[in-house]
Amino acid sequence: QVHLVESGGDSVQAGGSLRLSCEVSGYRVSSRSTAWFRQAPGKEREGVAYIGGPRMSTDYADSVNGRFTVSQDIAKNTVYLQMNSLKPEDTAMYYCAGDFVGVWDNDRRRPTRYRSWGQGTQVTVSS
């Protein structure tokens, strides 16, 4: 059974940094794709960062590209999201998604392709 637990959310000022963690059990992060999504109140869920595929590639939403970095620690079976230069519009609940099914090239940005989700961790950025 797949289980994902996020941590690291906090309240920070604009320009600050945070690192979110997603502890994964039930599959090896080195062999399956994992992603970060976020949802702000009144807004649709948005994909933020993806790591996976046959070459363990990474991909980012345009809104975070150059500021966020997704990585993984194979020994800890944990996926991280390093967030720098945070903006108030980054305020949201951040979710880790795993147990991906599909083809990386075509499906990584589709939330329905991730069968397991964490409970979320709140990130609040004040101006």
Tab-separated table of N, CA, C and O in Angstrom:
chain	number	residue	atom	x	y	z
A	1	GLN	N	0.840	-1.182	0.000
A	1	GLN	CA	0.000	0.000	0.000
A	1	GLN	C	0.885	1.246	0.000
A	1	GLN	O	1.844	1.347	0.750
A	2	VAL	N	0.557	2.189	-0.879
A	2	VAL	CA	1.343	3.409	-0.995
A	2	VAL	C	0.871	4.428	0.030
A	2	VAL	O	-0.327	4.623	0.239
A	3	HIS	N	1.859	5.105	0.639
A	3	HIS	CA	1.553	6.130	1.643
A	3	HIS	C	2.531	7.266	1.452
A	3	HIS	O	3.738	7.029	1.287
A	4	LEU	N	2.025	8.497	1.432
A	4	LEU	CA	2.881	9.677	1.271
A	4	LEU	C	2.590	10.652	2.406
A	4	LEU	O	1.429	10.937	2.695
A	5	VAL	N	3.650	11.174	3.003
A	5	VAL	CA	3.511	12.104	4.114
A	5	VAL	C	4.339	13.345	3.827
A	5	VAL	O	5.572	13.271	3.757
A	6	GLU	N	3.678	14.486	3.707
A	6	GLU	CA	4.370	15.746	3.469
A	6	GLU	C	4.703	16.438	4.785
A	6	GLU	O	4.002	16.250	5.793
A	7	SER	N	5.733	17.240	4.735
A	7	SER	CA	6.091	18.085	5.870
A	7	SER	C	6.885	19.267	5.352
A	7	SER	O	7.328	19.277	4.195
A	8	GLY	N	7.080	20.257	6.211
A	8	GLY	CA	7.924	21.394	5.859
A	8	GLY	C	7.186	22.676	5.569
A	8	GLY	O	7.820	23.731	5.405
A	9	GLY	N	5.873	22.622	5.480
A	9	GLY	CA	5.130	23.842	5.226
A	9	GLY	C	5.255	24.821	6.388
A	9	GLY	O	5.419	24.417	7.543
A	10	ASP	N	5.156	26.108	6.066
A	10	ASP	CA	5.328	27.132	7.107
A	10	ASP	C	4.844	28.459	6.556
A	10	ASP	O	4.425	28.551	5.392
A	11	SER	N	4.913	29.482	7.394
A	11	SER	CA	4.619	30.852	6.982
A	11	SER	C	5.929	31.600	6.848
A	11	SER	O	6.734	31.623	7.789
A	12	VAL	N	6.140	32.215	5.685
A	12	VAL	CA	7.379	32.956	5.432
A	12	VAL	C	7.047	34.266	4.739
A	12	VAL	O	5.936	34.440	4.219
A	13	GLN	N	8.023	35.148	4.713
A	13	GLN	CA	7.850	36.405	3.993
A	13	GLN	C	8.294	36.233	2.550
A	13	GLN	O	9.086	35.347	2.217
A	14	ALA	N	7.767	37.095	1.698
A	14	ALA	CA	8.139	37.072	0.288
A	14	ALA	C	9.658	37.161	0.152
A	14	ALA	O	10.314	37.915	0.869
A	15	GLY	N	10.173	36.361	-0.773
A	15	GLY	CA	11.613	36.295	-0.975
A	15	GLY	C	12.287	35.198	-0.192
A	15	GLY	O	13.464	34.893	-0.437
A	16	GLY	N	11.570	34.610	0.742
A	16	GLY	CA	12.130	33.558	1.566
A	16	GLY	C	12.138	32.205	0.879
A	16	GLY	O	11.749	32.071	-0.284
A	17	SER	N	12.594	31.202	1.622
A	17	SER	CA	12.731	29.849	1.093
A	17	SER	C	12.124	28.832	2.053
A	17	SER	O	12.074	29.061	3.269
A	18	LEU	N	11.687	27.734	1.490
A	18	LEU	CA	11.212	26.591	2.264
A	18	LEU	C	11.597	25.322	1.524
A	18	LEU	O	11.735	25.329	0.285
A	19	ARG	N	11.735	24.242	2.268
A	19	ARG	CA	11.918	22.931	1.643
A	19	ARG	C	10.847	22.001	2.171
A	19	ARG	O	10.761	21.748	3.371
A	20	LEU	N	10.052	21.502	1.250
A	20	LEU	CA	9.029	20.521	1.584
A	20	LEU	C	9.581	19.120	1.391
A	20	LEU	O	10.403	18.880	0.493
A	21	SER	N	9.126	18.209	2.224
A	21	SER	CA	9.534	16.809	2.128
A	21	SER	C	8.307	15.933	1.933
A	21	SER	O	7.237	16.226	2.463
A	22	CYS	N	8.497	14.857	1.213
A	22	CYS	CA	7.443	13.864	0.998
A	22	CYS	C	8.058	12.489	1.244
A	22	CYS	O	8.831	11.989	0.422
A	23	GLU	N	7.744	11.912	2.383
A	23	GLU	CA	8.229	10.568	2.705
A	23	GLU	C	7.299	9.551	2.053
A	23	GLU	O	6.079	9.580	2.271
A	24	VAL	N	7.892	8.659	1.257
A	24	VAL	CA	7.115	7.706	0.467
A	24	VAL	C	7.314	6.300	1.003
A	24	VAL	O	8.432	5.889	1.301
A	25	SER	N	6.248	5.570	1.119
A	25	SER	CA	6.318	4.139	1.397
A	25	SER	C	5.401	3.429	0.406
A	25	SER	O	4.402	3.987	-0.034
A	26	GLY	N	5.790	2.217	0.041
A	26	GLY	CA	4.980	1.441	-0.882
A	26	GLY	C	5.547	1.357	-2.283
A	26	GLY	O	5.089	0.534	-3.085
A	27	TYR	N	6.495	2.220	-2.612
A	27	TYR	CA	7.236	2.094	-3.861
A	27	TYR	C	8.566	2.830	-3.713
A	27	TYR	O	8.720	3.684	-2.839
A	28	ARG	N	9.505	2.498	-4.579
A	28	ARG	CA	10.803	3.135	-4.567
A	28	ARG	C	10.755	4.397	-5.424
A	28	ARG	O	10.380	4.354	-6.605
A	29	VAL	N	11.142	5.535	-4.855
A	29	VAL	CA	11.080	6.789	-5.606
A	29	VAL	C	12.045	6.764	-6.788
A	29	VAL	O	11.888	7.530	-7.737
A	30	SER	N	13.045	5.901	-6.734
A	30	SER	CA	14.011	5.816	-7.831
A	30	SER	C	13.436	5.125	-9.062
A	30	SER	O	14.032	5.180	-10.144
A	31	SER	N	12.271	4.484	-8.909
A	31	SER	CA	11.715	3.729	-10.030
A	31	SER	C	10.312	4.170	-10.431
A	31	SER	O	9.776	3.653	-11.424
A	32	ARG	N	9.716	5.098	-9.698
A	32	ARG	CA	8.374	5.569	-10.039
A	32	ARG	C	8.347	7.090	-9.981
A	32	ARG	O	9.103	7.713	-9.249
A	33	SER	N	7.446	7.653	-10.733
A	33	SER	CA	7.325	9.105	-10.785
A	33	SER	C	6.542	9.633	-9.587
A	33	SER	O	5.581	9.009	-9.127
A	34	THR	N	6.953	10.807	-9.141
A	34	THR	CA	6.298	11.500	-8.034
A	34	THR	C	6.158	12.966	-8.413
A	34	THR	O	6.949	13.483	-9.214
A	35	ALA	N	5.172	13.629	-7.858
A	35	ALA	CA	4.918	15.015	-8.245
A	35	ALA	C	4.456	15.834	-7.051
A	35	ALA	O	4.018	15.296	-6.026
A	36	TRP	N	4.563	17.134	-7.205
A	36	TRP	CA	4.015	18.092	-6.253
A	36	TRP	C	2.916	18.891	-6.948
A	36	TRP	O	3.124	19.421	-8.044
A	37	PHE	N	1.781	19.002	-6.282
A	37	PHE	CA	0.678	19.840	-6.733
A	37	PHE	C	0.359	20.828	-5.620
A	37	PHE	O	0.766	20.643	-4.474
A	38	ARG	N	-0.369	21.865	-5.944
A	38	ARG	CA	-0.798	22.807	-4.915
A	38	ARG	C	-2.215	23.293	-5.231
A	38	ARG	O	-2.660	23.254	-6.380
A	39	GLN	N	-2.883	23.725	-4.192
A	39	GLN	CA	-4.226	24.273	-4.367
A	39	GLN	C	-4.436	25.416	-3.388
A	39	GLN	O	-4.294	25.230	-2.177
A	40	ALA	N	-4.763	26.565	-3.916
A	40	ALA	CA	-5.085	27.733	-3.110
A	40	ALA	C	-6.597	27.835	-2.970
A	40	ALA	O	-7.343	27.332	-3.822
A	41	PRO	N	-7.084	28.476	-1.914
A	41	PRO	CA	-8.539	28.608	-1.717
A	41	PRO	C	-9.200	29.255	-2.925
A	41	PRO	O	-8.737	30.288	-3.426
A	42	GLY	N	-10.254	28.624	-3.408
A	42	GLY	CA	-10.992	29.170	-4.528
A	42	GLY	C	-10.357	28.965	-5.876
A	42	GLY	O	-10.864	29.445	-6.898
A	43	LYS	N	-9.240	28.236	-5.912
A	43	LYS	CA	-8.543	28.009	-7.172
A	43	LYS	C	-8.448	26.520	-7.461
A	43	LYS	O	-8.580	25.683	-6.569
A	44	GLU	N	-8.223	26.212	-8.728
A	44	GLU	CA	-8.072	24.805	-9.111
A	44	GLU	C	-6.699	24.280	-8.682
A	44	GLU	O	-5.738	25.034	-8.521
A	45	ARG	N	-6.644	22.972	-8.528
A	45	ARG	CA	-5.363	22.331	-8.234
A	45	ARG	C	-4.395	22.543	-9.391
A	45	ARG	O	-4.771	22.453	-10.555
A	46	GLU	N	-3.159	22.817	-9.040
A	46	GLU	CA	-2.146	23.159	-10.045
A	46	GLU	C	-0.932	22.265	-9.862
A	46	GLU	O	-0.430	22.111	-8.736
A	47	GLY	N	-0.451	21.693	-10.944
A	47	GLY	CA	0.788	20.936	-10.887
A	47	GLY	C	1.959	21.872	-10.753
A	47	GLY	O	2.007	22.923	-11.397
A	48	VAL	N	2.921	21.520	-9.917
A	48	VAL	CA	4.052	22.383	-9.625
A	48	VAL	C	5.352	21.791	-10.144
A	48	VAL	O	6.098	22.454	-10.865
A	49	ALA	N	5.632	20.540	-9.778
A	49	ALA	CA	6.916	19.933	-10.142
A	49	ALA	C	6.740	18.427	-10.228
A	49	ALA	O	5.937	17.844	-9.504
A	50	TYR	N	7.532	17.845	-11.124
A	50	TYR	CA	7.423	16.421	-11.401
A	50	TYR	C	8.822	15.828	-11.490
A	50	TYR	O	9.734	16.452	-12.037
A	51	ILE	N	8.970	14.605	-10.969
A	51	ILE	CA	10.252	13.913	-11.097
A	51	ILE	C	9.946	12.463	-11.419
A	51	ILE	O	9.141	11.819	-10.736
A	52	GLY	N	10.568	11.950	-12.490
A	52	GLY	CA	10.299	10.574	-12.852
A	52	GLY	C	10.669	10.279	-14.281
A	52	GLY	O	11.529	10.934	-14.866
A	53	GLY	N	10.025	9.267	-14.844
A	53	GLY	CA	10.319	8.849	-16.193
A	53	GLY	C	11.522	7.933	-16.254
A	53	GLY	O	12.203	7.700	-15.248
A	54	PRO	N	11.816	7.409	-17.444
A	54	PRO	CA	12.909	6.440	-17.584
A	54	PRO	C	14.273	7.005	-17.227
A	54	PRO	O	15.172	6.257	-16.851
A	55	ARG	N	14.421	8.322	-17.314
A	55	ARG	CA	15.718	8.939	-16.986
A	55	ARG	C	15.637	9.758	-15.702
A	55	ARG	O	16.530	10.551	-15.409
A	56	MET	N	14.587	9.580	-14.936
A	56	MET	CA	14.381	10.359	-13.705
A	56	MET	C	14.569	11.857	-14.010
A	56	MET	O	15.365	12.547	-13.369
A	57	SER	N	13.800	12.311	-14.974
A	57	SER	CA	13.850	13.710	-15.367
A	57	SER	C	12.999	14.554	-14.429
A	57	SER	O	12.248	14.022	-13.599
A	58	THR	N	13.116	15.875	-14.580
A	58	THR	CA	12.293	16.797	-13.816
A	58	THR	C	11.561	17.745	-14.759
A	58	THR	O	12.000	17.995	-15.886
A	59	ASP	N	10.461	18.256	-14.281
A	59	ASP	CA	9.650	19.178	-15.066
A	59	ASP	C	8.959	20.115	-14.096
A	59	ASP	O	8.651	19.720	-12.961
A	60	TYR	N	8.705	21.350	-14.539
A	60	TYR	CA	8.142	22.357	-13.657
A	60	TYR	C	7.057	23.163	-14.352
A	60	TYR	O	7.103	23.366	-15.573
A	61	ALA	N	6.132	23.640	-13.554
A	61	ALA	CA	5.174	24.609	-14.070
A	61	ALA	C	5.912	25.905	-14.388
A	61	ALA	O	6.898	26.252	-13.724
A	62	ASP	N	5.431	26.623	-15.383
A	62	ASP	CA	6.071	27.882	-15.764
A	62	ASP	C	6.132	28.853	-14.589
A	62	ASP	O	7.088	29.626	-14.456
A	63	SER	N	5.124	28.812	-13.739
A	63	SER	CA	5.030	29.774	-12.635
A	63	SER	C	6.118	29.589	-11.583
A	63	SER	O	6.372	30.509	-10.789
A	64	VAL	N	6.754	28.424	-11.558
A	64	VAL	CA	7.777	28.163	-10.537
A	64	VAL	C	9.133	27.851	-11.135
A	64	VAL	O	10.122	27.721	-10.395
A	65	ASN	N	9.200	27.701	-12.440
A	65	ASN	CA	10.457	27.327	-13.093
A	65	ASN	C	11.545	28.352	-12.787
A	65	ASN	O	11.334	29.560	-12.920
A	66	GLY	N	12.681	27.859	-12.330
A	66	GLY	CA	13.784	28.733	-11.959
A	66	GLY	C	13.802	29.104	-10.493
A	66	GLY	O	14.815	29.599	-9.983
A	67	ARG	N	12.700	28.863	-9.804
A	67	ARG	CA	12.624	29.155	-8.368
A	67	ARG	C	12.500	27.895	-7.521
A	67	ARG	O	13.008	27.845	-6.402
A	68	PHE	N	11.841	26.890	-8.034
A	68	PHE	CA	11.622	25.635	-7.311
A	68	PHE	C	12.500	24.538	-7.908
A	68	PHE	O	12.731	24.510	-9.124
A	69	THR	N	12.909	23.608	-7.050
A	69	THR	CA	13.682	22.460	-7.496
A	69	THR	C	13.160	21.204	-6.821
A	69	THR	O	13.056	21.172	-5.585
A	70	VAL	N	12.831	20.201	-7.618
A	70	VAL	CA	12.389	18.919	-7.075
A	70	VAL	C	13.571	17.950	-7.125
A	70	VAL	O	14.337	17.929	-8.096
A	71	SER	N	13.718	17.183	-6.052
A	71	SER	CA	14.815	16.217	-5.978
A	71	SER	C	14.360	15.041	-5.123
A	71	SER	O	13.268	15.049	-4.563
A	72	GLN	N	15.237	14.056	-5.040
A	72	GLN	CA	14.887	12.892	-4.219
A	72	GLN	C	16.117	12.326	-3.549
A	72	GLN	O	17.230	12.457	-4.049
A	73	ASP	N	15.904	11.736	-2.383
A	73	ASP	CA	16.929	11.022	-1.642
A	73	ASP	C	16.533	9.553	-1.677
A	73	ASP	O	15.570	9.149	-1.019
A	74	ILE	N	17.271	8.784	-2.463
A	74	ILE	CA	16.909	7.381	-2.654
A	74	ILE	C	17.027	6.597	-1.358
A	74	ILE	O	16.171	5.754	-1.049
A	75	ALA	N	18.054	6.882	-0.573
A	75	ALA	CA	18.257	6.152	0.680
A	75	ALA	C	17.104	6.390	1.651
A	75	ALA	O	16.702	5.476	2.383
A	76	LYS	N	16.573	7.607	1.655
A	76	LYS	CA	15.464	7.928	2.551
A	76	LYS	C	14.108	7.712	1.892
A	76	LYS	O	13.074	7.888	2.545
A	77	ASN	N	14.124	7.396	0.592
A	77	ASN	CA	12.881	7.241	-0.173
A	77	ASN	C	11.977	8.452	0.011
A	77	ASN	O	10.763	8.332	0.298
A	78	THR	N	12.572	9.600	-0.159
A	78	THR	CA	11.892	10.872	0.087
A	78	THR	C	12.087	11.790	-1.106
A	78	THR	O	13.169	11.837	-1.693
A	79	VAL	N	11.041	12.518	-1.447
A	79	VAL	CA	11.088	13.515	-2.511
A	79	VAL	C	10.989	14.896	-1.866
A	79	VAL	O	10.177	15.101	-0.948
A	80	TYR	N	11.797	15.830	-2.359
A	80	TYR	CA	11.835	17.172	-1.793
A	80	TYR	C	11.379	18.205	-2.823
A	80	TYR	O	11.494	18.000	-4.025
A	81	LEU	N	10.905	19.315	-2.299
A	81	LEU	CA	10.625	20.476	-3.135
A	81	LEU	C	11.279	21.678	-2.475
A	81	LEU	O	10.803	22.155	-1.439
A	82	GLN	N	12.386	22.121	-3.041
A	82	GLN	CA	13.068	23.318	-2.560
A	82	GLN	C	12.438	24.521	-3.231
A	82	GLN	O	12.416	24.600	-4.472
A	83	MET	N	11.948	25.436	-2.433
A	83	MET	CA	11.244	26.614	-2.953
A	83	MET	C	11.992	27.870	-2.548
A	83	MET	O	12.126	28.153	-1.348
A	84	ASN	N	12.493	28.586	-3.519
A	84	ASN	CA	13.231	29.827	-3.286
A	84	ASN	C	12.467	31.005	-3.882
A	84	ASN	O	11.580	30.838	-4.710
A	85	SER	N	12.865	32.197	-3.455
A	85	SER	CA	12.249	33.430	-3.963
A	85	SER	C	10.727	33.347	-3.926
A	85	SER	O	10.041	33.641	-4.908
A	86	LEU	N	10.221	32.941	-2.789
A	86	LEU	CA	8.781	32.725	-2.667
A	86	LEU	C	8.006	34.020	-2.830
A	86	LEU	O	8.466	35.105	-2.421
A	87	LYS	N	6.826	33.878	-3.426
A	87	LYS	CA	5.950	35.007	-3.686
A	87	LYS	C	4.607	34.771	-2.988
A	87	LYS	O	4.233	33.623	-2.748
A	88	PRO	N	3.864	35.832	-2.713
A	88	PRO	CA	2.545	35.633	-2.087
A	88	PRO	C	1.638	34.701	-2.899
A	88	PRO	O	0.855	33.947	-2.312
A	89	GLU	N	1.782	34.721	-4.209
A	89	GLU	CA	0.952	33.841	-5.033
A	89	GLU	C	1.340	32.371	-4.934
A	89	GLU	O	0.662	31.509	-5.489
A	90	ASP	N	2.426	32.057	-4.229
A	90	ASP	CA	2.772	30.660	-3.960
A	90	ASP	C	2.007	30.100	-2.764
A	90	ASP	O	2.094	28.902	-2.474
A	91	THR	N	1.268	30.950	-2.078
A	91	THR	CA	0.489	30.508	-0.932
A	91	THR	C	-0.538	29.471	-1.355
A	91	THR	O	-1.343	29.706	-2.264
A	92	ALA	N	-0.494	28.298	-0.727
A	92	ALA	CA	-1.387	27.197	-1.085
A	92	ALA	C	-1.131	26.017	-0.164
A	92	ALA	O	-0.147	25.998	0.586
A	93	MET	N	-2.021	25.046	-0.250
A	93	MET	CA	-1.754	23.739	0.335
A	93	MET	C	-0.994	22.939	-0.717
A	93	MET	O	-1.442	22.860	-1.870
A	94	TYR	N	0.130	22.385	-0.314
A	94	TYR	CA	0.972	21.623	-1.228
A	94	TYR	C	0.803	20.136	-0.960
A	94	TYR	O	0.901	19.683	0.185
A	95	TYR	N	0.583	19.387	-2.033
A	95	TYR	CA	0.342	17.955	-1.946
A	95	TYR	C	1.402	17.187	-2.723
A	95	TYR	O	1.764	17.569	-3.847
A	96	CYS	N	1.840	16.098	-2.143
A	96	CYS	CA	2.696	15.151	-2.835
A	96	CYS	C	1.805	14.075	-3.450
A	96	CYS	O	0.865	13.600	-2.797
A	97	ALA	N	2.105	13.706	-4.683
A	97	ALA	CA	1.310	12.709	-5.391
A	97	ALA	C	2.238	11.626	-5.927
A	97	ALA	O	3.297	11.936	-6.499
A	98	GLY	N	1.839	10.359	-5.776
A	98	GLY	CA	2.682	9.268	-6.232
A	98	GLY	C	1.872	8.106	-6.757
A	98	GLY	O	0.672	8.223	-7.015
A	99	ASP	N	2.563	6.974	-6.888
A	99	ASP	CA	1.932	5.784	-7.465
A	99	ASP	C	1.395	6.124	-8.853
A	99	ASP	O	0.231	5.881	-9.185
A	100	PHE	N	2.316	6.681	-9.658
A	100	PHE	CA	1.974	7.151	-10.999
A	100	PHE	C	1.705	5.969	-11.934
A	100	PHE	O	2.415	4.960	-11.893
A	101	VAL	N	0.710	6.130	-12.765
A	101	VAL	CA	0.428	5.150	-13.818
A	101	VAL	C	0.293	5.916	-15.127
A	101	VAL	O	-0.470	6.867	-15.228
A	102	GLY	N	1.060	5.493	-16.124
A	102	GLY	CA	1.003	6.174	-17.402
A	102	GLY	C	2.369	6.281	-18.026
A	102	GLY	O	3.329	5.638	-17.591
A	103	VAL	N	2.451	7.105	-19.049
A	103	VAL	CA	3.695	7.358	-19.755
A	103	VAL	C	4.190	8.745	-19.356
A	103	VAL	O	3.455	9.736	-19.490
A	104	TRP	N	5.406	8.828	-18.875
A	104	TRP	CA	5.958	10.086	-18.366
A	104	TRP	C	5.783	11.221	-19.365
A	104	TRP	O	5.308	12.300	-19.014
A	105	ASP	N	6.172	11.009	-20.596
A	105	ASP	CA	6.159	12.080	-21.579
A	105	ASP	C	4.760	12.663	-21.797
A	105	ASP	O	4.606	13.859	-22.036
A	106	ASN	N	3.756	11.799	-21.715
A	106	ASN	CA	2.397	12.238	-22.041
A	106	ASN	C	1.550	12.586	-20.816
A	106	ASN	O	0.654	13.431	-20.903
A	107	ASP	N	1.818	11.916	-19.709
A	107	ASP	CA	0.842	11.928	-18.607
A	107	ASP	C	1.299	12.580	-17.312
A	107	ASP	O	0.500	12.690	-16.382
A	108	ARG	N	2.541	12.995	-17.201
A	108	ARG	CA	3.066	13.417	-15.899
A	108	ARG	C	2.309	14.607	-15.319
A	108	ARG	O	2.269	14.776	-14.123
A	109	ARG	N	1.691	15.431	-16.122
A	109	ARG	CA	1.005	16.617	-15.620
A	109	ARG	C	-0.467	16.364	-15.325
A	109	ARG	O	-1.182	17.274	-14.901
A	110	ARG	N	-0.895	15.156	-15.485
A	110	ARG	CA	-2.308	14.817	-15.263
A	110	ARG	C	-2.499	14.281	-13.849
A	110	ARG	O	-2.031	13.186	-13.532
A	111	PRO	N	-3.195	14.999	-12.983
A	111	PRO	CA	-3.358	14.546	-11.603
A	111	PRO	C	-4.067	13.201	-11.492
A	111	PRO	O	-3.828	12.461	-10.534
A	112	THR	N	-4.904	12.868	-12.463
A	112	THR	CA	-5.621	11.593	-12.388
A	112	THR	C	-4.699	10.403	-12.571
A	112	THR	O	-5.099	9.265	-12.308
A	113	ARG	N	-3.481	10.649	-13.011
A	113	ARG	CA	-2.519	9.565	-13.208
A	113	ARG	C	-1.768	9.210	-11.939
A	113	ARG	O	-0.990	8.268	-11.935
A	114	TYR	N	-1.984	9.957	-10.882
A	114	TYR	CA	-1.354	9.674	-9.596
A	114	TYR	C	-2.414	9.083	-8.675
A	114	TYR	O	-3.422	9.725	-8.373
A	115	ARG	N	-2.199	7.851	-8.241
A	115	ARG	CA	-3.239	7.138	-7.505
A	115	ARG	C	-3.189	7.376	-6.002
A	115	ARG	O	-4.138	7.037	-5.295
A	116	SER	N	-2.087	7.931	-5.511
A	116	SER	CA	-1.972	8.151	-4.070
A	116	SER	C	-1.539	9.580	-3.804
A	116	SER	O	-0.666	10.112	-4.516
A	117	TRP	N	-2.126	10.167	-2.753
A	117	TRP	CA	-1.860	11.556	-2.405
A	117	TRP	C	-1.622	11.669	-0.903
A	117	TRP	O	-2.212	10.925	-0.102
A	118	GLY	N	-0.771	12.618	-0.541
A	118	GLY	CA	-0.576	12.913	0.863
A	118	GLY	C	-1.688	13.802	1.400
A	118	GLY	O	-2.599	14.205	0.672
A	119	GLN	N	-1.546	14.154	2.657
A	119	GLN	CA	-2.577	14.945	3.321
A	119	GLN	C	-2.377	16.445	3.097
A	119	GLN	O	-3.277	17.244	3.373
A	120	GLY	N	-1.217	16.834	2.611
A	120	GLY	CA	-0.938	18.232	2.310
A	120	GLY	C	-0.185	18.938	3.418
A	120	GLY	O	-0.250	18.557	4.591
A	121	THR	N	0.550	19.972	3.032
A	121	THR	CA	1.251	20.826	3.986
A	121	THR	C	1.064	22.280	3.529
A	121	THR	O	1.207	22.583	2.342
A	122	GLN	N	0.733	23.156	4.451
A	122	GLN	CA	0.368	24.527	4.119
A	122	GLN	C	1.590	25.421	3.993
A	122	GLN	O	2.453	25.439	4.879
A	123	VAL	N	1.630	26.168	2.897
A	123	VAL	CA	2.658	27.188	2.688
A	123	VAL	C	1.960	28.535	2.577
A	123	VAL	O	1.051	28.698	1.758
A	124	THR	N	2.376	29.470	3.408
A	124	THR	CA	1.811	30.816	3.393
A	124	THR	C	2.940	31.820	3.225
A	124	THR	O	3.893	31.813	4.013
A	125	VAL	N	2.828	32.662	2.206
A	125	VAL	CA	3.851	33.661	1.921
A	125	VAL	C	3.221	35.039	2.052
A	125	VAL	O	2.259	35.355	1.352
A	126	SER	N	3.772	35.839	2.928
A	126	SER	CA	3.230	37.185	3.160
A	126	SER	C	4.105	38.218	2.465
A	126	SER	O	5.324	38.043	2.328
A	127	SER	N	3.477	39.292	2.054
A	127	SER	CA	4.199	40.351	1.329
A	127	SER	C	4.818	41.352	2.283
A	127	SER	O	4.531	41.362	3.464
